[in-house]
Amino acid sequence: MIELILLTLVVLCLFALESRDLLTGTIVLSVVSLLSALLLYLLHAPDVAITEAAVGAGVSTVIFVWAIKATDRKDAT
Amino acid sequence: MNPLRTSTQPRPAKQLVPQRISVVLPAVLSAVVVLGAAVFTLLPLVRLGTAWPVALRDHLEQRGVQESGACNLVSAIYLGYRAFDTLGETIVLLVAVSGTIGMIAGAGGVPRLERSKGHRTELIDVVTGKLGPVVLIFGLYVMMFGHMSPGGGFQGGVVVASGIVFLALGSRAGGRSRITEPGNLARIEALGFLFLVIASLVGSFTGAGYFGNPLARAGISPVVYIIALNAVIGLKVGAGISLMCVAMLGEAES
């Protein structure tokens, strides 16, 4: 189970790095945060899991989405 | 068709290959360096077979709950045994929020986004407006019960901040609430930090030392001090992060 989550995390992170659409990358990153929160919960660290879910999936996604809305959705490089 | 056009056409293809190498090579090099550093650091830990220091771990496991009164040992450590580090963490967060607000103000505020119909739907307004208070209550619960269940000031504060951001998103259609006004949030954060500094200093005057528990001599359970610190830190973190988010939403000038 833990190995499966770790493998999925790596795949999702690579996808977020490679995606040209920044909004897709942001949503994938928030999924990564949710999955790592699940991983931390499975590893008996519920405190860190709450922080990861609230910061990673909540606040940072809001900040990223508003930055994308204020600038450009396509990756320029 | 145009001879000039055909002669220049192969050029991008030729340039493409060195460009890709120049992009890939530093990435591969840095990956090798990072992997090497990781192996160099971790190998002695695995190979040397030195015993892990266990004295502190055993002490905390056996006596921690008794000494601090907090069932959640994580809270007992970061607000009881290592409260000084927690003060440093809150200062780091304070500096981060101040820097963000300073950058936003220095850039002349957030650029006003055009109100396109596609992005603002009734759905977002209604759902975030209704969900906000529930998330706020949950954040307060995580904050106040950090000594018994997983959570605490930082975690609860971030959940409170999410609730305030929800309220700010939901109330843009017209209704306003005083909790999403940047001035009030800044005031809450400043007051929270003031109370934290006062709470850290009180111990010095009662003889318990800096960040010592001033209630220890009065015979009150030391967990009260942890609950108070959790509440203060939660309010401060929640107000700070939501102030940052509300300022980025472009409400700062109102």
mmCIF file of C-alpha atoms in Angstrom:
data_model
loop_
_atom_site.group_PDB
_atom_site.id
_atom_site.type_symbol
_atom_site.label_atom_id
_atom_site.label_comp_id
_atom_site.label_asym_id
_atom_site.label_seq_id
_atom_site.Cartn_x
_atom_site.Cartn_y
_atom_site.Cartn_z
ATOM 1 C CA MET A 1 0.000 0.000 0.000
ATOM 2 C CA ILE A 2 2.710 2.466 1.005
ATOM 3 C CA GLU A 3 4.904 1.526 -1.953
ATOM 4 C CA LEU A 4 1.918 1.972 -4.262
ATOM 5 C CA ILE A 5 1.233 5.470 -2.888
ATOM 6 C CA LEU A 6 4.911 6.424 -3.204
ATOM 7 C CA LEU A 7 5.012 5.216 -6.813
ATOM 8 C CA THR A 8 1.813 7.127 -7.639
ATOM 9 C CA LEU A 9 3.302 10.241 -6.014
ATOM 10 C CA VAL A 10 6.400 10.068 -8.224
ATOM 11 C CA VAL A 11 4.294 9.581 -11.370
ATOM 12 C CA LEU A 12 1.963 12.454 -10.484
ATOM 13 C CA CYS A 13 4.880 14.769 -9.669
ATOM 14 C CA LEU A 14 6.534 13.995 -13.024
ATOM 15 C CA PHE A 15 3.208 14.675 -14.748
ATOM 16 C CA ALA A 16 2.874 18.011 -12.921
ATOM 17 C CA LEU A 17 6.424 18.935 -13.990
ATOM 18 C CA GLU A 18 5.822 18.054 -17.627
ATOM 19 C CA SER A 19 2.309 19.438 -18.110
ATOM 20 C CA ARG A 20 2.191 22.570 -20.275
ATOM 21 C CA ASP A 21 -1.106 23.659 -18.753
ATOM 22 C CA LEU A 22 -0.229 25.244 -15.407
ATOM 23 C CA LEU A 23 -3.767 24.829 -14.056
ATOM 24 C CA THR A 24 -3.581 21.077 -14.646
ATOM 25 C CA GLY A 25 -0.227 21.026 -12.887
ATOM 26 C CA THR A 26 -1.673 22.845 -9.891
ATOM 27 C CA ILE A 27 -4.597 20.460 -9.559
ATOM 28 C CA VAL A 28 -2.260 17.467 -9.886
ATOM 29 C CA LEU A 29 -0.073 18.999 -7.165
ATOM 30 C CA SER A 30 -3.062 19.260 -4.836
ATOM 31 C CA VAL A 31 -3.827 15.590 -5.529
ATOM 32 C CA VAL A 32 -0.194 14.870 -4.631
ATOM 33 C CA SER A 33 -0.729 16.708 -1.326
ATOM 34 C CA LEU A 34 -3.865 14.701 -0.569
ATOM 35 C CA LEU A 35 -2.068 11.431 -1.337
ATOM 36 C CA SER A 36 0.891 12.370 0.870
ATOM 37 C CA ALA A 37 -1.535 13.303 3.638
ATOM 38 C CA LEU A 38 -2.972 9.783 3.331
ATOM 39 C CA LEU A 39 0.560 8.386 3.382
ATOM 40 C CA LEU A 40 1.437 10.339 6.543
ATOM 41 C CA TYR A 41 -1.764 9.133 8.184
ATOM 42 C CA LEU A 42 -0.877 5.542 7.359
ATOM 43 C CA LEU A 43 2.564 6.131 8.880
ATOM 44 C CA HIS A 44 0.934 7.197 12.200
ATOM 45 C CA ALA A 45 1.627 10.937 11.897
ATOM 46 C CA PRO A 46 -1.898 12.388 11.919
ATOM 47 C CA ASP A 47 -0.708 15.850 12.998
ATOM 48 C CA VAL A 48 1.478 16.204 9.935
ATOM 49 C CA ALA A 49 -1.287 14.724 7.784
ATOM 50 C CA ILE A 50 -3.721 17.470 8.855
ATOM 51 C CA THR A 51 -1.124 20.143 8.089
ATOM 52 C CA GLU A 52 -0.308 18.602 4.721
ATOM 53 C CA ALA A 53 -3.959 18.394 3.713
ATOM 54 C CA ALA A 54 -4.786 21.941 4.851
ATOM 55 C CA VAL A 55 -1.676 23.661 3.491
ATOM 56 C CA GLY A 56 -0.916 21.568 0.438
ATOM 57 C CA ALA A 57 -4.383 20.862 -0.879
ATOM 58 C CA GLY A 58 -6.069 23.988 0.466
ATOM 59 C CA VAL A 59 -4.147 27.210 0.874
ATOM 60 C CA SER A 60 -1.290 26.698 -1.600
ATOM 61 C CA THR A 61 -3.714 25.607 -4.329
ATOM 62 C CA VAL A 62 -5.740 28.801 -3.825
ATOM 63 C CA ILE A 63 -2.567 30.899 -4.047
ATOM 64 C CA PHE A 64 -1.354 29.057 -7.181
ATOM 65 C CA VAL A 65 -4.723 29.350 -8.927
ATOM 66 C CA TRP A 66 -4.921 33.082 -8.245
ATOM 67 C CA ALA A 67 -1.349 33.574 -9.449
ATOM 68 C CA ILE A 68 -2.243 31.734 -12.661
ATOM 69 C CA LYS A 69 -5.373 33.842 -13.111
ATOM 70 C CA ALA A 70 -3.335 37.021 -12.647
ATOM 71 C CA THR A 71 -0.670 35.939 -15.162
ATOM 72 C CA ASP A 72 -0.873 33.271 -17.865
ATOM 73 C CA ARG A 73 -2.215 29.767 -17.973
ATOM 74 C CA LYS A 74 0.256 28.360 -20.497
ATOM 75 C CA ASP A 75 3.807 27.440 -19.615
ATOM 76 C CA ALA A 76 5.926 29.895 -21.639
ATOM 77 C CA THR A 77 9.202 27.948 -21.654
ATOM 78 C CA MET B 1 8.406 28.988 -52.484
ATOM 79 C CA ASN B 2 10.643 31.709 -51.146
ATOM 80 C CA PRO B 3 14.276 30.624 -51.425
ATOM 81 C CA LEU B 4 15.153 32.627 -48.335
ATOM 82 C CA ARG B 5 12.535 30.767 -46.384
ATOM 83 C CA THR B 6 13.744 27.336 -47.431
ATOM 84 C CA SER B 7 17.340 28.159 -46.612
ATOM 85 C CA THR B 8 16.483 29.232 -43.102
ATOM 86 C CA GLN B 9 14.160 26.381 -42.406
ATOM 87 C CA PRO B 10 16.677 23.692 -41.326
ATOM 88 C CA ARG B 11 18.295 26.075 -38.885
ATOM 89 C CA PRO B 12 15.882 25.688 -35.977
ATOM 90 C CA ALA B 13 16.262 21.923 -36.172
ATOM 91 C CA LYS B 14 20.034 22.278 -35.959
ATOM 92 C CA GLN B 15 19.788 24.627 -32.992
ATOM 93 C CA LEU B 16 17.335 22.392 -31.248
ATOM 94 C CA VAL B 17 19.808 19.612 -30.495
ATOM 95 C CA PRO B 18 22.479 21.663 -28.634
ATOM 96 C CA GLN B 19 19.733 23.529 -26.831
ATOM 97 C CA ARG B 20 18.251 20.289 -25.524
ATOM 98 C CA ILE B 21 21.667 19.083 -24.399
ATOM 99 C CA SER B 22 22.331 22.367 -22.616
ATOM 100 C CA VAL B 23 19.016 21.954 -20.813
ATOM 101 C CA VAL B 24 19.387 18.275 -19.996
ATOM 102 C CA LEU B 25 23.044 18.281 -18.935
ATOM 103 C CA PRO B 26 22.718 20.552 -15.855
ATOM 104 C CA ALA B 27 19.642 18.613 -14.759
ATOM 105 C CA VAL B 28 21.485 15.283 -14.961
ATOM 106 C CA LEU B 29 24.543 16.764 -13.238
ATOM 107 C CA SER B 30 22.531 18.218 -10.373
ATOM 108 C CA ALA B 31 20.624 14.951 -9.964
ATOM 109 C CA VAL B 32 23.945 13.073 -9.717
ATOM 110 C CA VAL B 33 25.259 15.591 -7.165
ATOM 111 C CA VAL B 34 22.105 15.355 -5.043
ATOM 112 C CA LEU B 35 22.116 11.545 -5.140
ATOM 113 C CA GLY B 36 25.809 11.486 -4.236
ATOM 114 C CA ALA B 37 25.271 13.833 -1.322
ATOM 115 C CA ALA B 38 22.363 11.719 -0.077
ATOM 116 C CA VAL B 39 24.411 8.519 -0.222
ATOM 117 C CA PHE B 40 27.388 10.276 1.407
ATOM 118 C CA THR B 41 25.183 11.485 4.272
ATOM 119 C CA LEU B 42 23.058 8.405 4.811
ATOM 120 C CA LEU B 43 25.635 5.661 4.306
ATOM 121 C CA PRO B 44 27.494 6.228 7.604
ATOM 122 C CA LEU B 45 24.169 6.174 9.458
ATOM 123 C CA VAL B 46 23.363 2.743 8.041
ATOM 124 C CA ARG B 47 26.825 1.230 7.997
ATOM 125 C CA LEU B 48 28.408 2.357 11.231
ATOM 126 C CA GLY B 49 25.905 0.674 13.488
ATOM 127 C CA THR B 50 26.136 3.316 16.213
ATOM 128 C CA ALA B 51 23.334 3.023 18.704
ATOM 129 C CA TRP B 52 20.616 5.639 18.385
ATOM 130 C CA PRO B 53 20.330 7.940 21.388
ATOM 131 C CA VAL B 54 17.255 6.726 23.251
ATOM 132 C CA ALA B 55 17.419 8.461 26.646
ATOM 133 C CA LEU B 56 15.183 11.391 25.702
ATOM 134 C CA ARG B 57 12.793 9.199 23.729
ATOM 135 C CA ASP B 58 12.301 6.842 26.655
ATOM 136 C CA HIS B 59 11.846 9.717 29.083
ATOM 137 C CA LEU B 60 9.174 11.323 26.891
ATOM 138 C CA GLU B 61 7.418 8.029 26.327
ATOM 139 C CA GLN B 62 7.208 7.177 30.003
ATOM 140 C CA ARG B 63 6.874 10.542 31.721
ATOM 141 C CA GLY B 64 5.716 12.960 29.028
ATOM 142 C CA VAL B 65 1.981 12.569 29.524
ATOM 143 C CA GLN B 66 2.313 12.863 33.306
ATOM 144 C CA GLU B 67 4.591 15.891 33.234
ATOM 145 C CA SER B 68 2.703 17.935 30.655
ATOM 146 C CA GLY B 69 -0.847 16.665 31.085
ATOM 147 C CA ALA B 70 -1.324 16.547 27.314
ATOM 148 C CA CYS B 71 -2.394 13.194 25.825
ATOM 149 C CA ASN B 72 -1.006 14.252 22.450
ATOM 150 C CA LEU B 73 2.746 14.071 22.963
ATOM 151 C CA VAL B 74 3.447 16.154 19.872
ATOM 152 C CA SER B 75 1.652 19.093 21.487
ATOM 153 C CA ALA B 76 3.393 18.420 24.781
ATOM 154 C CA ILE B 77 6.771 18.662 23.077
ATOM 155 C CA TYR B 78 6.281 21.676 20.843
ATOM 156 C CA LEU B 79 4.444 23.788 23.420
ATOM 157 C CA GLY B 80 5.809 22.346 26.647
ATOM 158 C CA TYR B 81 9.356 21.112 26.315
ATOM 159 C CA ARG B 82 10.369 23.032 23.180
ATOM 160 C CA ALA B 83 8.141 26.117 23.312
ATOM 161 C CA PHE B 84 11.083 28.366 22.492
ATOM 162 C CA ASP B 85 11.399 26.728 19.054
ATOM 163 C CA THR B 86 7.710 27.322 18.502
ATOM 164 C CA LEU B 87 8.217 31.039 19.115
ATOM 165 C CA GLY B 88 10.859 30.954 16.385
ATOM 166 C CA GLU B 89 8.463 29.200 14.030
ATOM 167 C CA THR B 90 5.777 31.828 14.565
ATOM 168 C CA ILE B 91 8.346 34.576 13.930
ATOM 169 C CA VAL B 92 9.285 32.866 10.636
ATOM 170 C CA LEU B 93 5.615 32.851 9.642
ATOM 171 C CA LEU B 94 5.247 36.499 10.704
ATOM 172 C CA VAL B 95 8.218 37.475 8.521
ATOM 173 C CA ALA B 96 6.812 35.503 5.579
ATOM 174 C CA VAL B 97 3.408 37.187 5.831
ATOM 175 C CA SER B 98 4.980 40.637 6.269
ATOM 176 C CA GLY B 99 7.208 40.044 3.248
ATOM 177 C CA THR B 100 4.272 38.958 1.082
ATOM 178 C CA ILE B 101 2.148 41.930 2.108
ATOM 179 C CA GLY B 102 5.131 44.220 1.537
ATOM 180 C CA MET B 103 5.707 42.798 -1.954
ATOM 181 C CA ILE B 104 2.020 43.155 -2.845
ATOM 182 C CA ALA B 105 1.955 46.729 -1.571
ATOM 183 C CA GLY B 106 5.256 47.540 -3.295
ATOM 184 C CA ALA B 107 3.935 46.273 -6.620
ATOM 185 C CA GLY B 108 1.015 48.672 -6.307
ATOM 186 C CA GLY B 109 -1.546 46.139 -5.235
ATOM 187 C CA VAL B 110 -2.902 43.072 -6.964
ATOM 188 C CA PRO B 111 -3.914 43.613 -10.596
ATOM 189 C CA ARG B 112 -7.672 43.796 -10.818
ATOM 190 C CA LEU B 113 -8.951 40.720 -12.614
ATOM 191 C CA GLU B 114 -11.774 41.215 -15.021
ATOM 192 C CA ARG B 115 -14.985 39.747 -13.719
ATOM 193 C CA SER B 116 -15.674 37.186 -16.403
ATOM 194 C CA LYS B 117 -18.957 35.366 -16.073
ATOM 195 C CA GLY B 118 -17.363 31.955 -16.538
ATOM 196 C CA HIS B 119 -15.297 32.020 -13.370
ATOM 197 C CA ARG B 120 -17.850 33.314 -10.895
ATOM 198 C CA THR B 121 -20.789 31.014 -10.701
ATOM 199 C CA GLU B 122 -23.629 30.847 -8.233
ATOM 200 C CA LEU B 123 -22.309 27.424 -7.325
ATOM 201 C CA ILE B 124 -19.002 28.756 -5.989
ATOM 202 C CA ASP B 125 -20.697 31.597 -4.111
ATOM 203 C CA VAL B 126 -23.257 29.375 -2.426
ATOM 204 C CA VAL B 127 -20.992 26.422 -1.649
ATOM 205 C CA THR B 128 -18.086 28.448 -0.270
ATOM 206 C CA GLY B 129 -20.396 30.745 1.675
ATOM 207 C CA LYS B 130 -22.146 27.818 3.345
ATOM 208 C CA LEU B 131 -19.020 25.722 3.826
ATOM 209 C CA GLY B 132 -16.973 28.553 5.357
ATOM 210 C CA PRO B 133 -18.553 28.601 8.844
ATOM 211 C CA VAL B 134 -18.376 24.795 9.098
ATOM 212 C CA VAL B 135 -14.680 24.833 8.217
ATOM 213 C CA LEU B 136 -14.168 27.642 10.759
ATOM 214 C CA ILE B 137 -15.775 25.559 13.503
ATOM 215 C CA PHE B 138 -13.661 22.550 12.588
ATOM 216 C CA GLY B 139 -10.532 24.714 12.630
ATOM 217 C CA LEU B 140 -11.414 25.983 16.101
ATOM 218 C CA TYR B 141 -11.937 22.391 17.247
ATOM 219 C CA VAL B 142 -8.552 21.281 15.889
ATOM 220 C CA MET B 143 -7.003 24.324 17.552
ATOM 221 C CA MET B 144 -8.544 23.952 21.012
ATOM 222 C CA PHE B 145 -8.258 20.169 21.294
ATOM 223 C CA GLY B 146 -4.671 19.962 20.085
ATOM 224 C CA HIS B 147 -3.593 18.628 23.467
ATOM 225 C CA MET B 148 -5.887 15.600 23.214
ATOM 226 C CA SER B 149 -6.255 14.752 19.543
ATOM 227 C CA PRO B 150 -4.029 15.286 16.508
ATOM 228 C CA GLY B 151 -3.797 18.956 15.664
ATOM 229 C CA GLY B 152 -2.848 22.086 17.491
ATOM 230 C CA GLY B 153 -2.276 25.757 16.900
ATOM 231 C CA PHE B 154 -0.559 25.580 13.536
ATOM 232 C CA GLN B 155 -2.840 22.964 12.006
ATOM 233 C CA GLY B 156 -6.006 24.524 13.382
ATOM 234 C CA GLY B 157 -4.825 27.957 12.299
ATOM 235 C CA VAL B 158 -4.370 26.851 8.716
ATOM 236 C CA VAL B 159 -7.841 25.237 8.708
ATOM 237 C CA VAL B 160 -9.279 28.487 10.123
ATOM 238 C CA ALA B 161 -7.479 30.344 7.335
ATOM 239 C CA SER B 162 -9.119 28.062 4.740
ATOM 240 C CA GLY B 163 -12.506 28.843 6.297
ATOM 241 C CA ILE B 164 -11.855 32.591 6.106
ATOM 242 C CA VAL B 165 -10.745 32.263 2.468
ATOM 243 C CA PHE B 166 -13.981 30.373 1.762
ATOM 244 C CA LEU B 167 -15.966 33.181 3.383
ATOM 245 C CA ALA B 168 -14.046 35.770 1.366
ATOM 246 C CA LEU B 169 -14.753 33.868 -1.861
ATOM 247 C CA GLY B 170 -18.401 33.373 -1.018
ATOM 248 C CA SER B 171 -19.126 36.891 0.128
ATOM 249 C CA ARG B 172 -17.882 38.639 -2.990
ATOM 250 C CA ALA B 173 -21.332 38.573 -4.526
ATOM 251 C CA GLY B 174 -22.435 41.305 -2.150
ATOM 252 C CA GLY B 175 -22.611 40.360 1.489
ATOM 253 C CA ARG B 176 -19.628 41.323 3.583
ATOM 254 C CA SER B 177 -18.381 39.923 6.821
ATOM 255 C CA ARG B 178 -16.066 41.628 9.235
ATOM 256 C CA ILE B 179 -13.829 38.601 9.603
ATOM 257 C CA THR B 180 -12.619 38.842 5.995
ATOM 258 C CA GLU B 181 -11.571 42.495 6.246
ATOM 259 C CA PRO B 182 -7.762 42.794 6.062
ATOM 260 C CA GLY B 183 -7.632 45.422 8.805
ATOM 261 C CA ASN B 184 -9.342 43.139 11.313
ATOM 262 C CA LEU B 185 -7.154 40.171 10.317
ATOM 263 C CA ALA B 186 -3.995 42.235 10.755
ATOM 264 C CA ARG B 187 -5.229 43.356 14.168
ATOM 265 C CA ILE B 188 -5.950 39.753 15.232
ATOM 266 C CA GLU B 189 -2.495 38.650 14.123
ATOM 267 C CA ALA B 190 -0.731 41.478 15.944
ATOM 268 C CA LEU B 191 -2.749 40.829 19.114
ATOM 269 C CA GLY B 192 -1.996 37.097 18.885
ATOM 270 C CA PHE B 193 1.718 37.761 18.669
ATOM 271 C CA LEU B 194 1.523 40.215 21.569
ATOM 272 C CA PHE B 195 -0.237 37.627 23.730
ATOM 273 C CA LEU B 196 2.339 35.020 22.738
ATOM 274 C CA VAL B 197 5.211 37.269 23.835
ATOM 275 C CA ILE B 198 3.384 38.109 27.072
ATOM 276 C CA ALA B 199 2.713 34.410 27.742
ATOM 277 C CA SER B 200 6.379 33.648 27.176
ATOM 278 C CA LEU B 201 7.501 36.392 29.562
ATOM 279 C CA VAL B 202 5.078 35.661 32.423
ATOM 280 C CA GLY B 203 7.103 32.616 33.431
ATOM 281 C CA SER B 204 10.162 34.816 34.012
ATOM 282 C CA PHE B 205 8.333 36.832 36.662
ATOM 283 C CA THR B 206 6.814 33.875 38.477
ATOM 284 C CA GLY B 207 10.133 32.086 38.690
ATOM 285 C CA ALA B 208 9.476 29.386 36.138
ATOM 286 C CA GLY B 209 11.918 30.784 33.567
ATOM 287 C CA TYR B 210 11.424 32.040 30.041
ATOM 288 C CA PHE B 211 8.518 30.118 28.498
ATOM 289 C CA GLY B 212 8.217 28.251 31.767
ATOM 290 C CA ASN B 213 4.734 27.323 32.850
ATOM 291 C CA PRO B 214 3.580 30.059 35.259
ATOM 292 C CA LEU B 215 0.708 27.876 36.520
ATOM 293 C CA ALA B 216 2.940 25.107 37.807
ATOM 294 C CA ARG B 217 3.223 26.618 41.305
ATOM 295 C CA ALA B 218 -0.455 27.454 41.603
ATOM 296 C CA GLY B 219 -1.337 23.791 41.434
ATOM 297 C CA ILE B 220 -3.257 24.092 38.174
ATOM 298 C CA SER B 221 -2.713 21.388 35.591
ATOM 299 C CA PRO B 222 0.050 22.428 33.183
ATOM 300 C CA VAL B 223 -2.173 21.491 30.272
ATOM 301 C CA VAL B 224 -4.009 24.828 30.684
ATOM 302 C CA TYR B 225 -0.871 26.636 29.559
ATOM 303 C CA ILE B 226 -0.633 24.385 26.484
ATOM 304 C CA ILE B 227 -4.293 25.033 25.604
ATOM 305 C CA ALA B 228 -3.797 28.794 25.939
ATOM 306 C CA LEU B 229 -0.680 28.732 23.750
ATOM 307 C CA ASN B 230 -2.511 26.589 21.187
ATOM 308 C CA ALA B 231 -5.386 29.081 21.016
ATOM 309 C CA VAL B 232 -3.090 32.103 20.695
ATOM 310 C CA ILE B 233 -0.899 30.475 18.034
ATOM 311 C CA GLY B 234 -3.951 29.245 16.141
ATOM 312 C CA LEU B 235 -5.501 32.728 16.010
ATOM 313 C CA LYS B 236 -2.202 34.248 14.940
ATOM 314 C CA VAL B 237 -1.487 31.676 12.210
ATOM 315 C CA GLY B 238 -5.070 31.717 10.936
ATOM 316 C CA ALA B 239 -5.215 35.507 10.784
ATOM 317 C CA GLY B 240 -1.776 35.749 9.149
ATOM 318 C CA ILE B 241 -2.345 33.205 6.385
ATOM 319 C CA SER B 242 -5.867 34.388 5.630
ATOM 320 C CA LEU B 243 -4.602 37.992 5.534
ATOM 321 C CA MET B 244 -2.086 36.892 2.897
ATOM 322 C CA CYS B 245 -4.754 35.087 0.863
ATOM 323 C CA VAL B 246 -7.361 37.855 1.155
ATOM 324 C CA ALA B 247 -4.740 40.397 0.058
ATOM 325 C CA MET B 248 -3.960 38.217 -2.970
ATOM 326 C CA LEU B 249 -7.646 37.939 -3.803
ATOM 327 C CA GLY B 250 -7.490 41.682 -4.434
ATOM 328 C CA GLU B 251 -9.631 42.818 -1.528
ATOM 329 C CA ALA B 252 -6.808 44.678 0.178
ATOM 330 C CA GLU B 253 -7.804 48.139 -0.991
ATOM 331 C CA SER B 254 -11.383 47.897 0.161
#
